[in-house]
Amino acid sequence: MAEIATTRKEARLDGQVAMVTGAGMGMGRTHARVLAKRGAAVIVHDIDAKTAERTAGEIRAEGGSAHIAICDVADVAAIHREVKAAERALGRIDVLVNNAGIHNSRALEDIAEADLDRMYRVHVKGAFFASQAVIPGMKARRSGRIIHISSAWGVAGNHIDSHYCGAKAAMLGLAKAMALELHPWGILVNAIAPGMVMTEMTRINRKPEVLAEFADKLIPLGRLAEPEELAFAVAFLASAESAFVTGQVLSPNGGEFIVGY
């Protein structure tokens, strides 16, 4: 991973505690590292202990603070248990980033009931109950940030993967409804709907020439996003700089929607 840049003007999170679900790899790993770089103590959640330990180790090596939470994000009892354990250890959770997700590419007629159930279970049920678990503490402090990591495909759809598009669209609805319900307690809820990001999985699953053609034809800026660029958006929504932002969908996509599919 490239060195994460910092500037004097960056949105700081000193003294804050942030939980990032699915932080063992991919975008979640980068979100966790950037939030830690900005001064937050980070709860690194993942279903896989090995990858969570790796991310936490990277944060600590960079001088940050990391606490580990291991469970299936869609296991309601388990996510509530892990949130309570983290709050006991760190005092509170100020920021929740609902990043945990999966992606198994399928044509519509090839999507089995189990595929659909798992897609919604991880993205929608996971985001819902992780949010539910942190809300009592946020209400008590009358302050908090919840950020759902959706997808540009949840906004615009795609020619394949309708179960993924539907689950990501549902996360956008959750963000708007939660924002309306929770604002009296100072809890701000937003979503990020990124375009295609150059993660490890993107490099593994797609040929370089296919990615180059996609970027050339559909992305005005001519390239895919780097994970850090998405994490900077997360850091903004987690910070005091977003104090007048709630119920919104921020879509860093290089202008992809201008061109359309």
PDB file of C-alpha atoms in Angstrom:
ATOM      1  CA  MET A   1       0.000   0.000   0.000  1.00  0.00           C
ATOM      2  CA  ALA A   2       1.244   3.478  -0.833  1.00  0.00           C
ATOM      3  CA  GLU A   3       2.263   5.803   1.975  1.00  0.00           C
ATOM      4  CA  ILE A   4      -0.815   7.683   3.196  1.00  0.00           C
ATOM      5  CA  ALA A   5      -0.336  11.416   2.732  1.00  0.00           C
ATOM      6  CA  THR A   6      -1.157  13.867   5.501  1.00  0.00           C
ATOM      7  CA  THR A   7      -1.357  17.672   5.494  1.00  0.00           C
ATOM      8  CA  ARG A   8      -1.901  20.390   8.064  1.00  0.00           C
ATOM      9  CA  LYS A   9      -5.369  20.984   6.649  1.00  0.00           C
ATOM     10  CA  GLU A  10      -6.607  17.423   7.035  1.00  0.00           C
ATOM     11  CA  ALA A  11      -9.755  16.637   9.002  1.00  0.00           C
ATOM     12  CA  ARG A  12      -8.468  15.523  12.403  1.00  0.00           C
ATOM     13  CA  LEU A  13     -10.103  12.922  14.662  1.00  0.00           C
ATOM     14  CA  ASP A  14      -7.948  13.219  17.752  1.00  0.00           C
ATOM     15  CA  GLY A  15      -9.632  11.725  20.813  1.00  0.00           C
ATOM     16  CA  GLN A  16     -12.310   9.969  18.741  1.00  0.00           C
ATOM     17  CA  VAL A  17     -13.030   6.230  18.662  1.00  0.00           C
ATOM     18  CA  ALA A  18     -14.002   4.753  15.289  1.00  0.00           C
ATOM     19  CA  MET A  19     -15.212   1.255  14.431  1.00  0.00           C
ATOM     20  CA  VAL A  20     -14.728  -0.011  10.877  1.00  0.00           C
ATOM     21  CA  THR A  21     -16.475  -3.249   9.935  1.00  0.00           C
ATOM     22  CA  GLY A  22     -14.773  -5.507   7.422  1.00  0.00           C
ATOM     23  CA  ALA A  23     -11.453  -3.772   8.076  1.00  0.00           C
ATOM     24  CA  GLY A  24      -9.230  -6.792   7.497  1.00  0.00           C
ATOM     25  CA  MET A  25      -8.618  -6.083   3.840  1.00  0.00           C
ATOM     26  CA  GLY A  26      -9.610  -3.963   0.846  1.00  0.00           C
ATOM     27  CA  MET A  27     -11.214  -0.578   1.389  1.00  0.00           C
ATOM     28  CA  GLY A  28     -11.975  -1.316   5.038  1.00  0.00           C
ATOM     29  CA  ARG A  29      -8.293  -1.789   5.766  1.00  0.00           C
ATOM     30  CA  THR A  30      -7.499   1.579   4.193  1.00  0.00           C
ATOM     31  CA  HIS A  31     -10.406   3.316   5.969  1.00  0.00           C
ATOM     32  CA  ALA A  32      -9.090   2.029   9.293  1.00  0.00           C
ATOM     33  CA  ARG A  33      -5.523   3.150   8.585  1.00  0.00           C
ATOM     34  CA  VAL A  34      -6.533   6.622   7.449  1.00  0.00           C
ATOM     35  CA  LEU A  35      -8.826   7.187  10.445  1.00  0.00           C
ATOM     36  CA  ALA A  36      -5.977   6.110  12.722  1.00  0.00           C
ATOM     37  CA  LYS A  37      -3.604   8.462  10.888  1.00  0.00           C
ATOM     38  CA  ARG A  38      -6.052  11.269  11.589  1.00  0.00           C
ATOM     39  CA  GLY A  39      -5.856  10.535  15.318  1.00  0.00           C
ATOM     40  CA  ALA A  40      -8.759   8.144  16.006  1.00  0.00           C
ATOM     41  CA  ALA A  41      -8.456   4.998  18.077  1.00  0.00           C
ATOM     42  CA  VAL A  42      -9.776   2.360  15.663  1.00  0.00           C
ATOM     43  CA  ILE A  43     -11.773  -0.783  16.355  1.00  0.00           C
ATOM     44  CA  VAL A  44     -10.730  -3.128  13.565  1.00  0.00           C
ATOM     45  CA  HIS A  45     -13.651  -5.467  12.939  1.00  0.00           C
ATOM     46  CA  ASP A  46     -13.593  -8.469  10.652  1.00  0.00           C
ATOM     47  CA  ILE A  47     -14.917 -12.004  10.461  1.00  0.00           C
ATOM     48  CA  ASP A  48     -11.337 -13.214   9.908  1.00  0.00           C
ATOM     49  CA  ALA A  49      -8.979 -12.815  12.854  1.00  0.00           C
ATOM     50  CA  LYS A  50      -5.798 -13.090  10.782  1.00  0.00           C
ATOM     51  CA  THR A  51      -6.601 -10.178   8.474  1.00  0.00           C
ATOM     52  CA  ALA A  52      -7.900  -8.058  11.360  1.00  0.00           C
ATOM     53  CA  GLU A  53      -4.636  -8.655  13.234  1.00  0.00           C
ATOM     54  CA  ARG A  54      -2.693  -7.590  10.145  1.00  0.00           C
ATOM     55  CA  THR A  55      -4.578  -4.305   9.847  1.00  0.00           C
ATOM     56  CA  ALA A  56      -4.289  -3.626  13.570  1.00  0.00           C
ATOM     57  CA  GLY A  57      -0.570  -4.369  13.398  1.00  0.00           C
ATOM     58  CA  GLU A  58      -0.125  -1.878  10.569  1.00  0.00           C
ATOM     59  CA  ILE A  59      -1.973   0.801  12.530  1.00  0.00           C
ATOM     60  CA  ARG A  60       0.172   0.223  15.605  1.00  0.00           C
ATOM     61  CA  ALA A  61       3.369   0.211  13.541  1.00  0.00           C
ATOM     62  CA  GLU A  62       2.360   3.639  12.241  1.00  0.00           C
ATOM     63  CA  GLY A  63       1.908   4.928  15.786  1.00  0.00           C
ATOM     64  CA  GLY A  64      -1.869   4.500  15.982  1.00  0.00           C
ATOM     65  CA  SER A  65      -4.207   2.776  18.426  1.00  0.00           C
ATOM     66  CA  ALA A  66      -6.101  -0.366  17.342  1.00  0.00           C
ATOM     67  CA  HIS A  67      -8.554  -2.679  19.109  1.00  0.00           C
ATOM     68  CA  ILE A  68      -9.769  -5.884  17.441  1.00  0.00           C
ATOM     69  CA  ALA A  69     -13.371  -7.161  17.184  1.00  0.00           C
ATOM     70  CA  ILE A  70     -13.990 -10.519  15.520  1.00  0.00           C
ATOM     71  CA  CYS A  71     -17.473 -11.712  14.519  1.00  0.00           C
ATOM     72  CA  ASP A  72     -19.926 -12.137  11.661  1.00  0.00           C
ATOM     73  CA  VAL A  73     -21.342  -8.638  11.242  1.00  0.00           C
ATOM     74  CA  ALA A  74     -24.777 -10.106  10.483  1.00  0.00           C
ATOM     75  CA  ASP A  75     -24.860 -12.158  13.696  1.00  0.00           C
ATOM     76  CA  VAL A  76     -26.988  -9.796  15.795  1.00  0.00           C
ATOM     77  CA  ALA A  77     -25.980 -11.128  19.211  1.00  0.00           C
ATOM     78  CA  ALA A  78     -22.308 -11.240  18.243  1.00  0.00           C
ATOM     79  CA  ILE A  79     -22.100  -7.687  16.857  1.00  0.00           C
ATOM     80  CA  HIS A  80     -23.886  -6.314  19.929  1.00  0.00           C
ATOM     81  CA  ARG A  81     -21.475  -8.259  22.137  1.00  0.00           C
ATOM     82  CA  GLU A  82     -18.394  -6.958  20.301  1.00  0.00           C
ATOM     83  CA  VAL A  83     -19.627  -3.367  20.372  1.00  0.00           C
ATOM     84  CA  LYS A  84     -20.228  -3.565  24.135  1.00  0.00           C
ATOM     85  CA  ALA A  85     -16.769  -5.084  24.664  1.00  0.00           C
ATOM     86  CA  ALA A  86     -15.167  -2.303  22.614  1.00  0.00           C
ATOM     87  CA  GLU A  87     -17.090   0.368  24.524  1.00  0.00           C
ATOM     88  CA  ARG A  88     -15.917  -1.130  27.820  1.00  0.00           C
ATOM     89  CA  ALA A  89     -12.329  -1.161  26.587  1.00  0.00           C
ATOM     90  CA  LEU A  90     -12.255   2.251  24.902  1.00  0.00           C
ATOM     91  CA  GLY A  91     -15.063   4.125  26.650  1.00  0.00           C
ATOM     92  CA  ARG A  92     -17.286   4.800  23.647  1.00  0.00           C
ATOM     93  CA  ILE A  93     -17.696   4.607  19.870  1.00  0.00           C
ATOM     94  CA  ASP A  94     -17.953   7.992  18.154  1.00  0.00           C
ATOM     95  CA  VAL A  95     -17.841   6.838  14.540  1.00  0.00           C
ATOM     96  CA  LEU A  96     -19.174   3.680  12.877  1.00  0.00           C
ATOM     97  CA  VAL A  97     -18.149   2.854   9.316  1.00  0.00           C
ATOM     98  CA  ASN A  98     -20.359   0.085   7.925  1.00  0.00           C
ATOM     99  CA  ASN A  99     -17.919  -1.227   5.361  1.00  0.00           C
ATOM    100  CA  ALA A 100     -18.254  -5.033   5.600  1.00  0.00           C
ATOM    101  CA  GLY A 101     -19.351  -6.471   2.284  1.00  0.00           C
ATOM    102  CA  ILE A 102     -19.156  -9.278  -0.234  1.00  0.00           C
ATOM    103  CA  HIS A 103     -19.408  -9.535  -4.007  1.00  0.00           C
ATOM    104  CA  ASN A 104     -20.138 -12.658  -6.041  1.00  0.00           C
ATOM    105  CA  SER A 105     -20.860 -11.829  -9.659  1.00  0.00           C
ATOM    106  CA  ARG A 106     -24.019 -13.463 -11.055  1.00  0.00           C
ATOM    107  CA  ALA A 107     -26.445 -12.988 -13.923  1.00  0.00           C
ATOM    108  CA  LEU A 108     -30.034 -12.524 -12.756  1.00  0.00           C
ATOM    109  CA  GLU A 109     -31.208 -16.032 -13.635  1.00  0.00           C
ATOM    110  CA  ASP A 110     -28.165 -17.570 -11.910  1.00  0.00           C
ATOM    111  CA  ILE A 111     -28.780 -15.947  -8.513  1.00  0.00           C
ATOM    112  CA  ALA A 112     -29.952 -18.596  -6.058  1.00  0.00           C
ATOM    113  CA  GLU A 113     -31.975 -17.855  -2.949  1.00  0.00           C
ATOM    114  CA  ALA A 114     -28.877 -18.480  -0.840  1.00  0.00           C
ATOM    115  CA  ASP A 115     -26.908 -15.928  -2.893  1.00  0.00           C
ATOM    116  CA  LEU A 116     -29.591 -13.280  -2.396  1.00  0.00           C
ATOM    117  CA  ASP A 117     -29.961 -14.006   1.313  1.00  0.00           C
ATOM    118  CA  ARG A 118     -26.221 -13.796   1.947  1.00  0.00           C
ATOM    119  CA  MET A 119     -25.856 -10.554  -0.022  1.00  0.00           C
ATOM    120  CA  TYR A 120     -28.590  -8.803   1.975  1.00  0.00           C
ATOM    121  CA  ARG A 121     -27.523 -10.435   5.215  1.00  0.00           C
ATOM    122  CA  VAL A 122     -24.004  -8.996   5.076  1.00  0.00           C
ATOM    123  CA  HIS A 123     -24.708  -5.576   3.583  1.00  0.00           C
ATOM    124  CA  VAL A 124     -28.141  -4.643   4.890  1.00  0.00           C
ATOM    125  CA  LYS A 125     -28.615  -6.690   8.045  1.00  0.00           C
ATOM    126  CA  GLY A 126     -24.973  -6.146   9.002  1.00  0.00           C
ATOM    127  CA  ALA A 127     -25.152  -2.358   8.607  1.00  0.00           C
ATOM    128  CA  PHE A 128     -28.524  -2.191  10.357  1.00  0.00           C
ATOM    129  CA  PHE A 129     -27.579  -4.127  13.479  1.00  0.00           C
ATOM    130  CA  ALA A 130     -24.073  -2.707  13.811  1.00  0.00           C
ATOM    131  CA  SER A 131     -25.730   0.722  13.779  1.00  0.00           C
ATOM    132  CA  GLN A 132     -28.332  -0.426  16.287  1.00  0.00           C
ATOM    133  CA  ALA A 133     -25.554  -1.580  18.612  1.00  0.00           C
ATOM    134  CA  VAL A 134     -23.712   1.764  18.690  1.00  0.00           C
ATOM    135  CA  ILE A 135     -26.757   4.050  18.812  1.00  0.00           C
ATOM    136  CA  PRO A 136     -27.492   3.889  22.594  1.00  0.00           C
ATOM    137  CA  GLY A 137     -24.027   5.200  23.426  1.00  0.00           C
ATOM    138  CA  MET A 138     -24.238   7.883  20.750  1.00  0.00           C
ATOM    139  CA  LYS A 139     -27.659   8.977  22.009  1.00  0.00           C
ATOM    140  CA  ALA A 140     -26.347   9.202  25.559  1.00  0.00           C
ATOM    141  CA  ARG A 141     -23.529  11.515  24.371  1.00  0.00           C
ATOM    142  CA  ARG A 142     -25.830  13.291  21.898  1.00  0.00           C
ATOM    143  CA  SER A 143     -23.199  12.938  19.232  1.00  0.00           C
ATOM    144  CA  GLY A 144     -22.090  10.409  16.641  1.00  0.00           C
ATOM    145  CA  ARG A 145     -21.332   9.607  13.030  1.00  0.00           C
ATOM    146  CA  ILE A 146     -22.558   6.573  11.071  1.00  0.00           C
ATOM    147  CA  ILE A 147     -21.223   6.060   7.554  1.00  0.00           C
ATOM    148  CA  HIS A 148     -22.573   3.349   5.241  1.00  0.00           C
ATOM    149  CA  ILE A 149     -20.249   2.227   2.437  1.00  0.00           C
ATOM    150  CA  SER A 150     -22.572   1.585  -0.489  1.00  0.00           C
ATOM    151  CA  SER A 151     -21.669   1.610  -4.190  1.00  0.00           C
ATOM    152  CA  ALA A 152     -22.256   3.608  -7.353  1.00  0.00           C
ATOM    153  CA  TRP A 153     -24.092   0.495  -8.528  1.00  0.00           C
ATOM    154  CA  GLY A 154     -26.544   1.039  -5.671  1.00  0.00           C
ATOM    155  CA  VAL A 155     -27.361   4.415  -7.228  1.00  0.00           C
ATOM    156  CA  ALA A 156     -27.243   3.678 -10.955  1.00  0.00           C
ATOM    157  CA  GLY A 157     -27.539  -0.122 -11.134  1.00  0.00           C
ATOM    158  CA  ASN A 158     -25.429  -2.297 -13.386  1.00  0.00           C
ATOM    159  CA  HIS A 159     -25.964  -4.732 -16.250  1.00  0.00           C
ATOM    160  CA  ILE A 160     -25.190  -7.667 -13.920  1.00  0.00           C
ATOM    161  CA  ASP A 161     -25.128  -8.417 -10.179  1.00  0.00           C
ATOM    162  CA  SER A 162     -28.659  -7.240  -9.412  1.00  0.00           C
ATOM    163  CA  HIS A 163     -28.518  -8.779  -5.922  1.00  0.00           C
ATOM    164  CA  TYR A 164     -25.435  -6.687  -5.114  1.00  0.00           C
ATOM    165  CA  CYS A 165     -26.962  -3.531  -6.620  1.00  0.00           C
ATOM    166  CA  GLY A 166     -30.158  -4.049  -4.633  1.00  0.00           C
ATOM    167  CA  ALA A 167     -28.335  -4.564  -1.349  1.00  0.00           C
ATOM    168  CA  LYS A 168     -26.189  -1.491  -1.879  1.00  0.00           C
ATOM    169  CA  ALA A 169     -29.281   0.553  -2.797  1.00  0.00           C
ATOM    170  CA  ALA A 170     -30.914  -0.577   0.445  1.00  0.00           C
ATOM    171  CA  MET A 171     -27.961   0.845   2.374  1.00  0.00           C
ATOM    172  CA  LEU A 172     -28.692   4.253   0.854  1.00  0.00           C
ATOM    173  CA  GLY A 173     -32.278   4.053   2.083  1.00  0.00           C
ATOM    174  CA  LEU A 174     -31.032   3.106   5.541  1.00  0.00           C
ATOM    175  CA  ALA A 175     -28.738   6.129   5.622  1.00  0.00           C
ATOM    176  CA  LYS A 176     -31.536   8.554   4.774  1.00  0.00           C
ATOM    177  CA  ALA A 177     -34.048   7.038   7.192  1.00  0.00           C
ATOM    178  CA  MET A 178     -31.522   6.816  10.023  1.00  0.00           C
ATOM    179  CA  ALA A 179     -30.480  10.428   9.420  1.00  0.00           C
ATOM    180  CA  LEU A 180     -34.075  11.581   9.866  1.00  0.00           C
ATOM    181  CA  GLU A 181     -34.646   9.481  12.968  1.00  0.00           C
ATOM    182  CA  LEU A 182     -31.384  10.164  14.762  1.00  0.00           C
ATOM    183  CA  HIS A 183     -30.676  13.848  14.163  1.00  0.00           C
ATOM    184  CA  PRO A 184     -32.397  14.973  17.424  1.00  0.00           C
ATOM    185  CA  TRP A 185     -29.503  13.297  19.286  1.00  0.00           C
ATOM    186  CA  GLY A 186     -26.797  14.887  17.163  1.00  0.00           C
ATOM    187  CA  ILE A 187     -26.128  11.666  15.255  1.00  0.00           C
ATOM    188  CA  LEU A 188     -25.293  12.274  11.600  1.00  0.00           C
ATOM    189  CA  VAL A 189     -25.751   9.441   9.101  1.00  0.00           C
ATOM    190  CA  ASN A 190     -24.408   9.489   5.552  1.00  0.00           C
ATOM    191  CA  ALA A 191     -23.399   7.090   2.808  1.00  0.00           C
ATOM    192  CA  ILE A 192     -20.531   6.817   0.369  1.00  0.00           C
ATOM    193  CA  ALA A 193     -21.265   5.278  -3.033  1.00  0.00           C
ATOM    194  CA  PRO A 194     -17.885   4.839  -4.725  1.00  0.00           C
ATOM    195  CA  GLY A 195     -17.257   3.977  -8.318  1.00  0.00           C
ATOM    196  CA  MET A 196     -14.742   1.277  -9.154  1.00  0.00           C
ATOM    197  CA  VAL A 197     -11.739   1.260  -6.806  1.00  0.00           C
ATOM    198  CA  MET A 198      -8.295  -0.200  -7.469  1.00  0.00           C
ATOM    199  CA  THR A 199      -8.255  -2.675  -4.586  1.00  0.00           C
ATOM    200  CA  GLU A 200      -6.340  -5.940  -4.327  1.00  0.00           C
ATOM    201  CA  MET A 201      -9.449  -7.848  -5.421  1.00  0.00           C
ATOM    202  CA  THR A 202      -9.954  -5.564  -8.424  1.00  0.00           C
ATOM    203  CA  ARG A 203      -6.428  -6.317  -9.613  1.00  0.00           C
ATOM    204  CA  ILE A 204      -6.892 -10.047  -9.075  1.00  0.00           C
ATOM    205  CA  ASN A 205     -10.329 -10.372 -10.720  1.00  0.00           C
ATOM    206  CA  ARG A 206      -9.936  -8.084 -13.739  1.00  0.00           C
ATOM    207  CA  LYS A 207      -7.293  -7.934 -16.443  1.00  0.00           C
ATOM    208  CA  PRO A 208      -5.314  -4.663 -16.682  1.00  0.00           C
ATOM    209  CA  GLU A 209      -6.447  -4.072 -20.259  1.00  0.00           C
ATOM    210  CA  VAL A 210     -10.122  -4.452 -19.237  1.00  0.00           C
ATOM    211  CA  LEU A 211      -9.688  -1.921 -16.420  1.00  0.00           C
ATOM    212  CA  ALA A 212      -7.896   0.488 -18.754  1.00  0.00           C
ATOM    213  CA  GLU A 213     -10.689   0.242 -21.331  1.00  0.00           C
ATOM    214  CA  PHE A 214     -13.347   0.778 -18.659  1.00  0.00           C
ATOM    215  CA  ALA A 215     -11.575   3.861 -17.327  1.00  0.00           C
ATOM    216  CA  ASP A 216     -11.006   5.291 -20.788  1.00  0.00           C
ATOM    217  CA  LYS A 217     -14.620   4.873 -21.899  1.00  0.00           C
ATOM    218  CA  LEU A 218     -16.616   5.541 -18.750  1.00  0.00           C
ATOM    219  CA  ILE A 219     -14.573   7.624 -16.301  1.00  0.00           C
ATOM    220  CA  PRO A 220     -13.854  11.229 -17.334  1.00  0.00           C
ATOM    221  CA  LEU A 221     -10.837  11.379 -15.006  1.00  0.00           C
ATOM    222  CA  GLY A 222      -9.447   8.380 -16.874  1.00  0.00           C
ATOM    223  CA  ARG A 223      -8.610   6.051 -14.003  1.00  0.00           C
ATOM    224  CA  LEU A 224     -10.039   4.071 -11.117  1.00  0.00           C
ATOM    225  CA  ALA A 225     -10.047   5.494  -7.588  1.00  0.00           C
ATOM    226  CA  GLU A 226      -7.284   4.601  -5.199  1.00  0.00           C
ATOM    227  CA  PRO A 227      -8.502   3.230  -1.833  1.00  0.00           C
ATOM    228  CA  GLU A 228      -7.024   6.222   0.014  1.00  0.00           C
ATOM    229  CA  GLU A 229      -9.233   8.583  -1.984  1.00  0.00           C
ATOM    230  CA  LEU A 230     -12.322   6.843  -0.635  1.00  0.00           C
ATOM    231  CA  ALA A 231     -10.888   6.827   2.880  1.00  0.00           C
ATOM    232  CA  PHE A 232     -10.373  10.593   2.750  1.00  0.00           C
ATOM    233  CA  ALA A 233     -14.112  10.950   2.068  1.00  0.00           C
ATOM    234  CA  VAL A 234     -14.813   8.709   5.083  1.00  0.00           C
ATOM    235  CA  ALA A 235     -12.526  10.856   7.222  1.00  0.00           C
ATOM    236  CA  PHE A 236     -14.386  14.002   6.163  1.00  0.00           C
ATOM    237  CA  LEU A 237     -17.777  12.526   7.093  1.00  0.00           C
ATOM    238  CA  ALA A 238     -16.336  11.322  10.403  1.00  0.00           C
ATOM    239  CA  SER A 239     -14.932  14.738  11.299  1.00  0.00           C
ATOM    240  CA  ALA A 240     -16.280  18.018  12.652  1.00  0.00           C
ATOM    241  CA  GLU A 241     -15.955  19.441   9.123  1.00  0.00           C
ATOM    242  CA  SER A 242     -19.138  17.559   8.144  1.00  0.00           C
ATOM    243  CA  ALA A 243     -21.240  19.012  10.985  1.00  0.00           C
ATOM    244  CA  PHE A 244     -23.937  20.220   8.555  1.00  0.00           C
ATOM    245  CA  VAL A 245     -24.036  17.056   6.445  1.00  0.00           C
ATOM    246  CA  THR A 246     -26.556  14.268   7.093  1.00  0.00           C
ATOM    247  CA  GLY A 247     -28.722  11.979   4.986  1.00  0.00           C
ATOM    248  CA  GLN A 248     -26.425  12.501   2.005  1.00  0.00           C
ATOM    249  CA  VAL A 249     -24.791  10.201  -0.534  1.00  0.00           C
ATOM    250  CA  LEU A 250     -21.251  11.142  -1.503  1.00  0.00           C
ATOM    251  CA  SER A 251     -20.144   9.349  -4.664  1.00  0.00           C
ATOM    252  CA  PRO A 252     -16.438   9.638  -5.494  1.00  0.00           C
ATOM    253  CA  ASN A 253     -16.495   8.122  -8.984  1.00  0.00           C
ATOM    254  CA  GLY A 254     -14.254  10.239 -11.198  1.00  0.00           C
ATOM    255  CA  GLY A 255     -17.262  11.628 -13.067  1.00  0.00           C
ATOM    256  CA  GLU A 256     -18.560   8.190 -14.080  1.00  0.00           C
ATOM    257  CA  PHE A 257     -22.211   9.237 -13.712  1.00  0.00           C
ATOM    258  CA  ILE A 258     -21.687  12.062 -16.191  1.00  0.00           C
ATOM    259  CA  VAL A 259     -20.933   9.517 -18.887  1.00  0.00           C
ATOM    260  CA  GLY A 260     -23.355   6.836 -17.641  1.00  0.00           C
ATOM    261  CA  TYR A 261     -23.455   3.195 -18.598  1.00  0.00           C
TER     262      TYR A 261
END
